[in-house]
Coordinates of C-alpha atoms and ligand atoms in Angstrom, one line a residue:
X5 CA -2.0 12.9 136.9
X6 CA -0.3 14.8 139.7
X7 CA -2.0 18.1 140.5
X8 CA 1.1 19.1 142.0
X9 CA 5.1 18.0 142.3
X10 CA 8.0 19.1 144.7
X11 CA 11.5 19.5 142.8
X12 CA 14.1 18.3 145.2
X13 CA 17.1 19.8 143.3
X14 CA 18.5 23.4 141.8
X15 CA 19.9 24.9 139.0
X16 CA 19.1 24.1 135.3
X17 CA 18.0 20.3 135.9
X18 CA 15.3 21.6 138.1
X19 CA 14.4 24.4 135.7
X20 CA 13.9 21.4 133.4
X21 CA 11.6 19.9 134.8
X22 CA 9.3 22.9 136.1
X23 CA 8.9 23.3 132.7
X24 CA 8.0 20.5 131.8
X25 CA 5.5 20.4 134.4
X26 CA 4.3 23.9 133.6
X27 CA 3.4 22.4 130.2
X28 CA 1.5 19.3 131.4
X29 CA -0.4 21.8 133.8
X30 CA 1.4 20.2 137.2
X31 CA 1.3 22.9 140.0
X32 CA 5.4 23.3 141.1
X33 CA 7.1 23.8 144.6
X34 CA 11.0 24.4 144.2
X35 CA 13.3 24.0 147.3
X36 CA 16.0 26.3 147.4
X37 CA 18.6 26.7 150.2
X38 CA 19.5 30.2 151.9
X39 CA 22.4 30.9 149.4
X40 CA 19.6 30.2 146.7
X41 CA 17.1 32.9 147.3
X42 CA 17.4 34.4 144.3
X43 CA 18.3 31.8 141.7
X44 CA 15.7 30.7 138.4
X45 CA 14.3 27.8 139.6
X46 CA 12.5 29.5 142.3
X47 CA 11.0 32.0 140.6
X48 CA 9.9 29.8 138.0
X49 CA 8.3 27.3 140.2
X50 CA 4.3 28.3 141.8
X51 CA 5.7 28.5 145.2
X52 CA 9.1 27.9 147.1
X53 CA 10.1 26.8 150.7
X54 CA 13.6 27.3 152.3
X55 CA 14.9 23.7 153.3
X56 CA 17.8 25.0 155.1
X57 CA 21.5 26.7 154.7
X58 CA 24.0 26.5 151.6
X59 CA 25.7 23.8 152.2
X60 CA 24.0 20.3 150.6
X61 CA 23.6 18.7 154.0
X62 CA 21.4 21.7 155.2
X63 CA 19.4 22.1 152.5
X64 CA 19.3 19.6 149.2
X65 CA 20.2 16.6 151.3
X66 CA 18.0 17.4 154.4
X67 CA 15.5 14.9 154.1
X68 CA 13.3 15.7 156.6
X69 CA 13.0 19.1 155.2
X70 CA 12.5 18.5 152.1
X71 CA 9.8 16.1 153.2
X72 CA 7.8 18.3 155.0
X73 CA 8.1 20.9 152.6
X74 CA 6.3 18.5 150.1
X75 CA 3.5 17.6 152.9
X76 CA 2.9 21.7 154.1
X77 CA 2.4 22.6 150.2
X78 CA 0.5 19.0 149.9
X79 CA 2.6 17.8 146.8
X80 CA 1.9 14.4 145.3
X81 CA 5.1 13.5 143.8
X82 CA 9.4 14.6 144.3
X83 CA 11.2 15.1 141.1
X84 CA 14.6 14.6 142.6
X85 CA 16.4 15.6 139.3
X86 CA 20.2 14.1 139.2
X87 CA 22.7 14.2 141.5
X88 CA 21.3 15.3 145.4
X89 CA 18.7 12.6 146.4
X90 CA 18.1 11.2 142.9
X91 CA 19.9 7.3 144.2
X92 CA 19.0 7.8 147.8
X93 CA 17.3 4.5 148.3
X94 CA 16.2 6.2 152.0
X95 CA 14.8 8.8 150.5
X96 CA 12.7 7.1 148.0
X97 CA 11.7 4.8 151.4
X98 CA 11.0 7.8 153.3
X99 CA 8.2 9.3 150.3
X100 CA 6.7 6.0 150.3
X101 CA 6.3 6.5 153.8
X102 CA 4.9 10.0 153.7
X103 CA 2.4 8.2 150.3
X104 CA 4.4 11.1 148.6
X105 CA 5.5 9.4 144.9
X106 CA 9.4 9.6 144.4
X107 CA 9.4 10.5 140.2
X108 CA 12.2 7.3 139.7
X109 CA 12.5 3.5 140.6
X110 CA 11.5 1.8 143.7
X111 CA 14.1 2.2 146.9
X112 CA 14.8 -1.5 146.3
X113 CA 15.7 -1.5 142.4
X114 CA 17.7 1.3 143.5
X115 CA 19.5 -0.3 146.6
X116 CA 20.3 -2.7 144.1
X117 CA 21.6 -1.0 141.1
X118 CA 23.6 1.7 143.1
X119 CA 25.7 -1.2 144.6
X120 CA 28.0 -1.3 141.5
X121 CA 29.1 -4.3 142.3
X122 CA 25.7 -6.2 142.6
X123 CA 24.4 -4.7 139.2
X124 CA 27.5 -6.2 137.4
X125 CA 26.3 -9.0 139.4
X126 CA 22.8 -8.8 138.3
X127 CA 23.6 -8.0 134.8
X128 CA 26.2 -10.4 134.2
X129 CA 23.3 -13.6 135.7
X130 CA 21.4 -11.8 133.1
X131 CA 23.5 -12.5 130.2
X132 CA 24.7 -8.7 130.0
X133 CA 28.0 -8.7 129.5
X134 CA 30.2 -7.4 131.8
X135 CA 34.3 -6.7 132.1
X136 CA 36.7 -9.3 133.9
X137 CA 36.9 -8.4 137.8
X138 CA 35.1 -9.7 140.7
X139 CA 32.8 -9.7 143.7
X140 CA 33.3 -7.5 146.8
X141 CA 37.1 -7.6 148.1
X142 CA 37.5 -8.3 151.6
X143 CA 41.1 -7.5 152.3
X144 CA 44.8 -6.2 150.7
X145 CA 45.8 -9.5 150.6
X146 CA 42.9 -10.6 148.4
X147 CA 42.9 -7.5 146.7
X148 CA 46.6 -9.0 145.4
X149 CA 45.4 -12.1 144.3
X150 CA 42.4 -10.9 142.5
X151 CA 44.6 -8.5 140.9
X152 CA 47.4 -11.1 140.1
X153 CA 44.5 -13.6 138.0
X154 CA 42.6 -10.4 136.4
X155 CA 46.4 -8.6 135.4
X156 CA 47.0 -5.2 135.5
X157 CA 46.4 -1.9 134.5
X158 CA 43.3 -2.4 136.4
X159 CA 40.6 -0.4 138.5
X160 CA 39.9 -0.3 142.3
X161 CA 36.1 0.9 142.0
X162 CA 34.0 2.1 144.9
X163 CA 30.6 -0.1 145.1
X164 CA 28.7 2.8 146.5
X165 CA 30.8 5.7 144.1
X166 CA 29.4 7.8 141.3
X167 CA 30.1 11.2 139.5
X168 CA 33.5 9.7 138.5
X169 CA 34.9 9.7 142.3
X170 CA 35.2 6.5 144.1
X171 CA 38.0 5.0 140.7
X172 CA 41.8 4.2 141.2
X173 CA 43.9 3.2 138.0
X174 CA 46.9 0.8 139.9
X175 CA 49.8 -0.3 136.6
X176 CA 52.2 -2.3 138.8
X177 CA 51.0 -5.2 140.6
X178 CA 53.0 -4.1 143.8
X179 CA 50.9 -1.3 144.4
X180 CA 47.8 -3.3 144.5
X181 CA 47.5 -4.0 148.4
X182 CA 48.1 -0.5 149.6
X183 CA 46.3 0.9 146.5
X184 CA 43.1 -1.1 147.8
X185 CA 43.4 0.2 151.4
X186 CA 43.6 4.1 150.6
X187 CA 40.6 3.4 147.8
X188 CA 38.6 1.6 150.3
X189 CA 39.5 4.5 153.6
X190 CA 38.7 7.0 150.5
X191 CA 35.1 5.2 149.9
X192 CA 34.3 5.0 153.2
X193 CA 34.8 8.8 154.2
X194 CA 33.4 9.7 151.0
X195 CA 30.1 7.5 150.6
X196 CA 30.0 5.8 154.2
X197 CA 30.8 2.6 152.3
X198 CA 34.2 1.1 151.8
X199 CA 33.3 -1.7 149.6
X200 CA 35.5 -2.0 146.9
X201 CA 35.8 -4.3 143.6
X202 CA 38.1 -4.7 140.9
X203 CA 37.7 -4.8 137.4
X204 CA 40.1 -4.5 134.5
X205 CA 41.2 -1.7 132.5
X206 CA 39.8 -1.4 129.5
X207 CA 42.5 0.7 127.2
X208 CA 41.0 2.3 123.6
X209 CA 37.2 2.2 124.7
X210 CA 34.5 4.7 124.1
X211 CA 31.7 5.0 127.1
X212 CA 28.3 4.4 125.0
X213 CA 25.3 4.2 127.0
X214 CA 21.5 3.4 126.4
X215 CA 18.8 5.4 127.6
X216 CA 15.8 2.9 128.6
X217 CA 12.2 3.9 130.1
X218 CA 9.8 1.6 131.6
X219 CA 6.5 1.5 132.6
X220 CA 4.7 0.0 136.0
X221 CA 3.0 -2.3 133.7
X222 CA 6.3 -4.3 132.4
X223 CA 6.7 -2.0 129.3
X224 CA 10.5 -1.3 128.3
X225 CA 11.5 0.5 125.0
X226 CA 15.2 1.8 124.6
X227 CA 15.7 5.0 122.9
X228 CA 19.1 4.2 121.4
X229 CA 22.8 5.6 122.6
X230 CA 24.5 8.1 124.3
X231 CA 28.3 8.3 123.3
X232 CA 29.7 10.0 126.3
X233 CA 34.2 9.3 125.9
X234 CA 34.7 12.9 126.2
X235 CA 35.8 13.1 130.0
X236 CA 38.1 14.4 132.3
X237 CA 38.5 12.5 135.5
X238 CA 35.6 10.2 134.5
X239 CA 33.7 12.8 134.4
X240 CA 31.5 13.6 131.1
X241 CA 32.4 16.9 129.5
X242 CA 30.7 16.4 125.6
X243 CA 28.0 13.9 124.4
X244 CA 26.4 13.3 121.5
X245 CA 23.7 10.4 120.0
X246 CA 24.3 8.6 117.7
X247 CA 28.0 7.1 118.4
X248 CA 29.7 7.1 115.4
X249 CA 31.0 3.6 116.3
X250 CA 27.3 2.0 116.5
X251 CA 26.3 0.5 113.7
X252 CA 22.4 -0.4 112.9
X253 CA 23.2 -3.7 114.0
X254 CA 25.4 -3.0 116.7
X255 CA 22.7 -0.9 118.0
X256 CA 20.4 -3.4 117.9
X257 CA 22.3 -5.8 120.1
X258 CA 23.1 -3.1 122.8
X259 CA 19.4 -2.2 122.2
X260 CA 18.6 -5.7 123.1
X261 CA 21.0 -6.3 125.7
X262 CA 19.5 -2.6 127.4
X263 CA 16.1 -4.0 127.7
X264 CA 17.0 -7.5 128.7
X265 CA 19.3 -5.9 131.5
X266 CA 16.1 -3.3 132.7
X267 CA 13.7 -6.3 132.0
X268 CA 16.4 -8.7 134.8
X269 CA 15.9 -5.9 137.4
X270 CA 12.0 -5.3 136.8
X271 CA 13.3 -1.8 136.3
X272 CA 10.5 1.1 136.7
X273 CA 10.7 5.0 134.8
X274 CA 13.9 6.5 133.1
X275 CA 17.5 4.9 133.4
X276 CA 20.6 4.0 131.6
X277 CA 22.6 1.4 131.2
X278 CA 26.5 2.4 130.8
X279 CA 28.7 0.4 128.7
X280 CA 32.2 0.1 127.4
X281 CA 32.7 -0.4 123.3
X282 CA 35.9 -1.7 122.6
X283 CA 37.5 -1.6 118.2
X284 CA 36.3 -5.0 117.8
X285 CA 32.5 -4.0 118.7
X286 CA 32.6 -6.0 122.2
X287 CA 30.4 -4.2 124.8
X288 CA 30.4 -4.5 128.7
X289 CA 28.2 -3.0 131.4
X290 CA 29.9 -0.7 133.7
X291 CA 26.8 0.3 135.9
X292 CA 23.1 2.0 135.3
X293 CA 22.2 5.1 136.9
X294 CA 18.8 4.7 137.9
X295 CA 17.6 8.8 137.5
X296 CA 17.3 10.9 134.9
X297 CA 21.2 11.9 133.6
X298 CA 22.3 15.4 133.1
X299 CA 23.4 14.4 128.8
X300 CA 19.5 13.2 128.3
X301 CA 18.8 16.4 126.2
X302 CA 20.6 14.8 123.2
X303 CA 18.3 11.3 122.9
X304 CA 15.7 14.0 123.5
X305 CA 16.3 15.4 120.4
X306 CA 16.9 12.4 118.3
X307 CA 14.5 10.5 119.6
X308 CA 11.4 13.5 119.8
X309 CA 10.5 11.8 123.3
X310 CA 10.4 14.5 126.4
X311 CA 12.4 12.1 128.8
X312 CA 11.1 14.1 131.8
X313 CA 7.7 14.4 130.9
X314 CA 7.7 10.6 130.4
X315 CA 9.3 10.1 133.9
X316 CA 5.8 11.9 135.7
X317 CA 3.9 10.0 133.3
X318 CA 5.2 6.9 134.2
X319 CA 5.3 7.8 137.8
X320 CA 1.5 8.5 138.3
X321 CA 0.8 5.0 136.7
X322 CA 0.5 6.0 133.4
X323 CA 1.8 3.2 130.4
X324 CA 3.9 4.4 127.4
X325 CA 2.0 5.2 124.5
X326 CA 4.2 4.0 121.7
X327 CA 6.4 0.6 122.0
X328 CA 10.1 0.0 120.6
X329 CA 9.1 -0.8 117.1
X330 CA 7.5 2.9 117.1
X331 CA 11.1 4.5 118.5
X332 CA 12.6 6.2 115.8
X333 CA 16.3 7.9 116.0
X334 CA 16.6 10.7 113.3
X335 CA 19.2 13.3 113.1
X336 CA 22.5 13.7 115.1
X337 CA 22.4 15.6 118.8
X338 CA 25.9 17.0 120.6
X339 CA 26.2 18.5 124.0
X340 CA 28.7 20.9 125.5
X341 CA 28.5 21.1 129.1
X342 CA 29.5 24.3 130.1
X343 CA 31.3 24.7 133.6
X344 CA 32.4 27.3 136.0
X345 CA 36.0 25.7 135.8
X346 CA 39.1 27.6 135.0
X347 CA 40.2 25.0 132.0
X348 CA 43.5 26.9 132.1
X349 CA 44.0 26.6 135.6
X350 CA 43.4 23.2 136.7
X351 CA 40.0 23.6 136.4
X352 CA 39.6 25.8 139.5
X353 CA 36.2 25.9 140.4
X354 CA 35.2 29.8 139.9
X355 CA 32.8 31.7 141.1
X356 CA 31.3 35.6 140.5
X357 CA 28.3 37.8 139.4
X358 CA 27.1 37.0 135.5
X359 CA 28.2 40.3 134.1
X360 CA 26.7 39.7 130.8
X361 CA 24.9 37.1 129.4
X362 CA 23.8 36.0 125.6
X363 CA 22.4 32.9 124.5
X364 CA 22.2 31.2 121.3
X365 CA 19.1 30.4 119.6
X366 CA 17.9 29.1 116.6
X367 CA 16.8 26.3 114.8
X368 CA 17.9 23.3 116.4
X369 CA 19.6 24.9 119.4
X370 CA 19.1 24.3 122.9
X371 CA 20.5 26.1 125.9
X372 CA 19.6 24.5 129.2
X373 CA 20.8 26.8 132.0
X374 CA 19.5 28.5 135.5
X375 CA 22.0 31.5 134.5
X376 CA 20.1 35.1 133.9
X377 CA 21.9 38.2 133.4
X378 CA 23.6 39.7 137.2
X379 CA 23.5 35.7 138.5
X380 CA 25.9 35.3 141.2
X381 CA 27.0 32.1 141.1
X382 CA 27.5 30.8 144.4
X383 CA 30.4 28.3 145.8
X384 CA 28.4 25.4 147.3
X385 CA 27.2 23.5 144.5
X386 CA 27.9 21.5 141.3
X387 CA 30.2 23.7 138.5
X388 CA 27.7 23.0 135.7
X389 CA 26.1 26.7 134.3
X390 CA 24.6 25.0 131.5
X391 CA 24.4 23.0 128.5
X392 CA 24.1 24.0 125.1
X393 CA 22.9 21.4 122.4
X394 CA 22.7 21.1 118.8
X395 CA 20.2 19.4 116.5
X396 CA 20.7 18.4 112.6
X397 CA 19.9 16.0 110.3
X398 CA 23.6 14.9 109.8
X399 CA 26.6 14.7 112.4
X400 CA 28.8 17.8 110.4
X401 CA 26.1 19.9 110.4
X402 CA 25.4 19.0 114.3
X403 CA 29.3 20.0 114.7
X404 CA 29.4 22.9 113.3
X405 CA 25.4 24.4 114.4
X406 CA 27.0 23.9 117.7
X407 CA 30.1 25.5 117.1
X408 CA 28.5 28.6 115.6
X409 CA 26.1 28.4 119.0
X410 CA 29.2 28.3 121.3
X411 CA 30.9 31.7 119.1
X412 CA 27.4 32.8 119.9
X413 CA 27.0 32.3 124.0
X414 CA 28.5 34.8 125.8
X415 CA 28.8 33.8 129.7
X416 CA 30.8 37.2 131.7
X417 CA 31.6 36.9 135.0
X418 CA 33.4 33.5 135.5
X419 CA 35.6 31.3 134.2
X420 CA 34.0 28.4 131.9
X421 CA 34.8 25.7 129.9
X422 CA 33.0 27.6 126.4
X423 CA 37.2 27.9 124.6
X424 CA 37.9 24.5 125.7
X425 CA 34.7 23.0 124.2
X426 CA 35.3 24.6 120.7
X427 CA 38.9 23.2 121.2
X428 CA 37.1 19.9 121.4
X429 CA 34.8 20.3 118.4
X430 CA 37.9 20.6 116.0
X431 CA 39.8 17.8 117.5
X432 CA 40.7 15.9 114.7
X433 CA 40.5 12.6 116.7
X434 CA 36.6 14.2 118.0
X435 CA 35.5 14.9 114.2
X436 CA 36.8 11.1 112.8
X437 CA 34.7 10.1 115.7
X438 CA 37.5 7.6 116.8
X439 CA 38.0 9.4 119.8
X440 CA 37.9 7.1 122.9
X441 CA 37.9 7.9 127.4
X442 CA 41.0 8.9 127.3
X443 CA 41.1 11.7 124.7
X444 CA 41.6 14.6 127.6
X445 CA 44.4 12.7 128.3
X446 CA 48.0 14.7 127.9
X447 CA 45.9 17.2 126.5
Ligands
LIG21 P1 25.6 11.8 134.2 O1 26.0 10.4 134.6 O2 24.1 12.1 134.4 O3 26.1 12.3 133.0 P2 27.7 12.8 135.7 O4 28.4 11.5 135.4 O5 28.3 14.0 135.3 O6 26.2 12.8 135.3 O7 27.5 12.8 137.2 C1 26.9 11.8 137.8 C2 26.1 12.3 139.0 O8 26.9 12.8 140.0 C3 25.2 13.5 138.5 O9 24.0 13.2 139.1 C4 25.8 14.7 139.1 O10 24.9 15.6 139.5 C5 26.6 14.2 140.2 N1 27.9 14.8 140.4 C6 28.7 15.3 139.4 N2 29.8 15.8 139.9 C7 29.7 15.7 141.2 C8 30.5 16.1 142.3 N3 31.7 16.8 142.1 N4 30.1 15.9 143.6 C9 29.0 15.2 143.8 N5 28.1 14.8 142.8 C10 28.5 15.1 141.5
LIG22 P1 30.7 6.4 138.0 O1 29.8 5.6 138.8 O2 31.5 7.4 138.7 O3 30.0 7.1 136.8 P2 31.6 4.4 136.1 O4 31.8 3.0 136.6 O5 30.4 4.6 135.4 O6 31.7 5.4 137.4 O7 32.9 4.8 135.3 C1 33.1 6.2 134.9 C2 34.1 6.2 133.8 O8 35.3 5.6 134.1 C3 33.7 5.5 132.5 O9 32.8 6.3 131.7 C4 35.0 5.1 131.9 O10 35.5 6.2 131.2 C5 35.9 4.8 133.1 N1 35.9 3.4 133.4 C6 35.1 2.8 134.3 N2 35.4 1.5 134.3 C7 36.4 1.2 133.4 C8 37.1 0.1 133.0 N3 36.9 -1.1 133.5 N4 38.1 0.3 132.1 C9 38.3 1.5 131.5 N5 37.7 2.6 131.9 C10 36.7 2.5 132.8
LIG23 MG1 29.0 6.1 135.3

């Protein structure tokens, strides 16, 4: 086992996994950029270098920093978290370089998974199913005819996007040429890529993902769904595991159709495999992060396996102790990301000191957050402040533990998405559990 690992990210994801180091008795080093002096994860972690200024580029994207951080305070492995330098093929190049271990998948499976288009690629040679659209579209004009066999509404999608940025809805078939163009100027600027492919829209659909881990030794054991179709912009706001819409056997074929799709790619540590779920119980791969995603808390807690913990282990060579007939999903998990986002106003990014602070507990309750009482949150990074989670043996009792939870957390200071989430939770549509991507919509 490592002796000691460098976390290449901030806030709660890289509390996470000091923890979780702390407990396996790893040694930590947090990074933390100039505007960062004083947040959690630094004074959690044994010791701490400054990689550079607030912005991203400076600090949680300077490579060469972050490297030689890991080298002066002789590290053995990177936890890149989510996010930052967790797909950053060069990166993960640059560690096996510097015989530093990158805590993921190989540069190569990641090259090739975070090309959207060549996973659906991958996946679909693989017997994965995947949703009508095609390869890489060279121009406008092809971008037309593509669009004119496949039929609209459809998507423009960014190869190289991610975080929900890099998608364009088009309705009319007109708009299809100059749709493409702005999309693929947009990817470009945005992710130094302009590759763009198309695939239809898929109307009514709920986004259910499966969380897979592998070892180095070919092991692969899936441990079940995440239903993620609360979203705003593409982006995730609620989770929970199970889906209501998966039934034993449906979750046996997604199961199945998880590992067969990490089995094609010869996939190494913690990833997930993103699908859509139509009514009729027809699934198709949208693309697999190949890092450990910000919702994992709730398979976590169904599933009793520590993700992150299993991502070192894995890492430093070690196989996984218990095999897919030994998974077993008990209990119902929901997650409420909580923001800094004016859900009122646009969802205005906000920023401030933490004037007061109180966090649930109890039985079943988690709160995974870099917040602490006086916190000034600063403007440079990601709006998440935490995420609070809720554990019971049935999916009512999940509902309401973690509606009594959010009356509980008190957050001061900032804006934040806490009203909005208890709106969700008594959605009619989000307690039949037909809810589908677009339920923000018009809301
Ligand atoms: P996940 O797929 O793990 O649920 P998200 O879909 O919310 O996470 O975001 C995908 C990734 O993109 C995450 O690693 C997150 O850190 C990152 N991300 C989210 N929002 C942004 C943003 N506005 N800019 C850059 N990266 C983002
Ligand atoms: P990202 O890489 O930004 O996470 P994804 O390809 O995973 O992008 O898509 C993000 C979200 O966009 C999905 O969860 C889903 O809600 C929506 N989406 C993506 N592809 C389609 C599609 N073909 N039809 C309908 N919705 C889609
Ligand atoms: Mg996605």
């Amino acid at each position: 086992m490592f002796a000691k690992i460098l976390i290449a990210n901030r806030g709660e994801i890289a509390v996470r996994v000091i923890r979780a180091c702390r407990e396996m008795g790893i040694a930590t080093v947090a990074v933390y950029s100039e505007a960062d002096r004083d947040a959690l994860h630094v004074s959690l972690a044994d010791e701490s270098v400054c990689v550079g200024g607030p912005h991203v580029q400076d600090s949680y994207l300077n490579m060469v920093a972050i490297l030689s951080a890991a080298i002066a305070t002789r590290a053995e492995a990177i936890h890149p978290g989510y996010g930052l330098l967790s797909e950053n093929a060069r990166f993960a190049k640059m560690c096996e370089a510097c015989h530093i271990t990158f805590i993921g998948p190989t540069a190569q499976m990641i090259t090739l998974l975070g090309d959207k288009e060549r996973a659906r690629a991958t996946m679909e040679k693989a017997g994965v199913p995947v949703i009508l659209g095609t390869g890489i579209v060279p121009s406008a004009r092809t971008a037309y005819e593509e669009a004119k066999r496949i039929g609209v509404p459809l998507l423009i999608k960014a190869a190289a996007g991610g975080g929900g940025r890099g998608i364009r809805r088009v309705n009319k078939l007109k708009d299809v040429p100059a749709a493409f163009v702005s999309a693929s100027g947009e990817a470009r600027a945005a992710f130094g890529d302009g590759s763009c492919y198309i695939e239809k829209l898929l109307c009514a659909v709920k986004h259910v993902e499966m969380q897979v881990l592998c070892d180095s030794a070919g092991n692969v054991v899936c441990l079940g769904e995440r239903e993620c179709s609360i979203q705003r912009k593409n982006q995730k706001l609620l989770e929970e595991s199970p889906s209501v819409a998966v039934t034993p056997q449906l979750r046996k074929k997604m199961m199945r159709a998880a590992v067969k799709g990490a089995r094609a790619v010869n996939y190494l540590n913690a990833g997930t495999m993103e699908f859509l779920l139509d009514k009729e119980g027809n699934f198709y791969f949208i693309e697999m992060n190949t890092r450990l995603q910000v919702e994992h808390p709730v398979t976590e807690f169904v599933s009793g396996v520590d993700i992150v913990k299993w991502q070192i282990r894995v890492a430093a060579g070690q196989k996984l102790t218990f095999t897919q007939e030994d998974v077993c999903l008990r209990g119902h998990a929901i997650e409420a990301r909580i923001n800094a986002e004016d859900a009122k106003n646009g969802f205005l990014p906000s920023v401030g000191k933490i004037r007061l602070l109180h966090v649930p507990g109890g039985n079943g309750v988690r709160f995974d957050t870099a917040l602490f009482q006086d916190y000034t949150v600063p403007p440079y990074y990601d709006s998440l402040l935490g995420k609070l989670i809720a554990y019971a043996p049935t999916r009512d009792e999940a509902v309401r533990k973690l509606q009594a939870a959010l009356s509980e957390l008190v957050i001061d200071g900032v804006a934040h998405t806490l009203e909005l989430q208890m709106d969700i939770l008594e959605d009619k549509r989000f307690l039949q559990g037909s809810y589908t991507t677009d339920f923000m919509e018009g809301r």
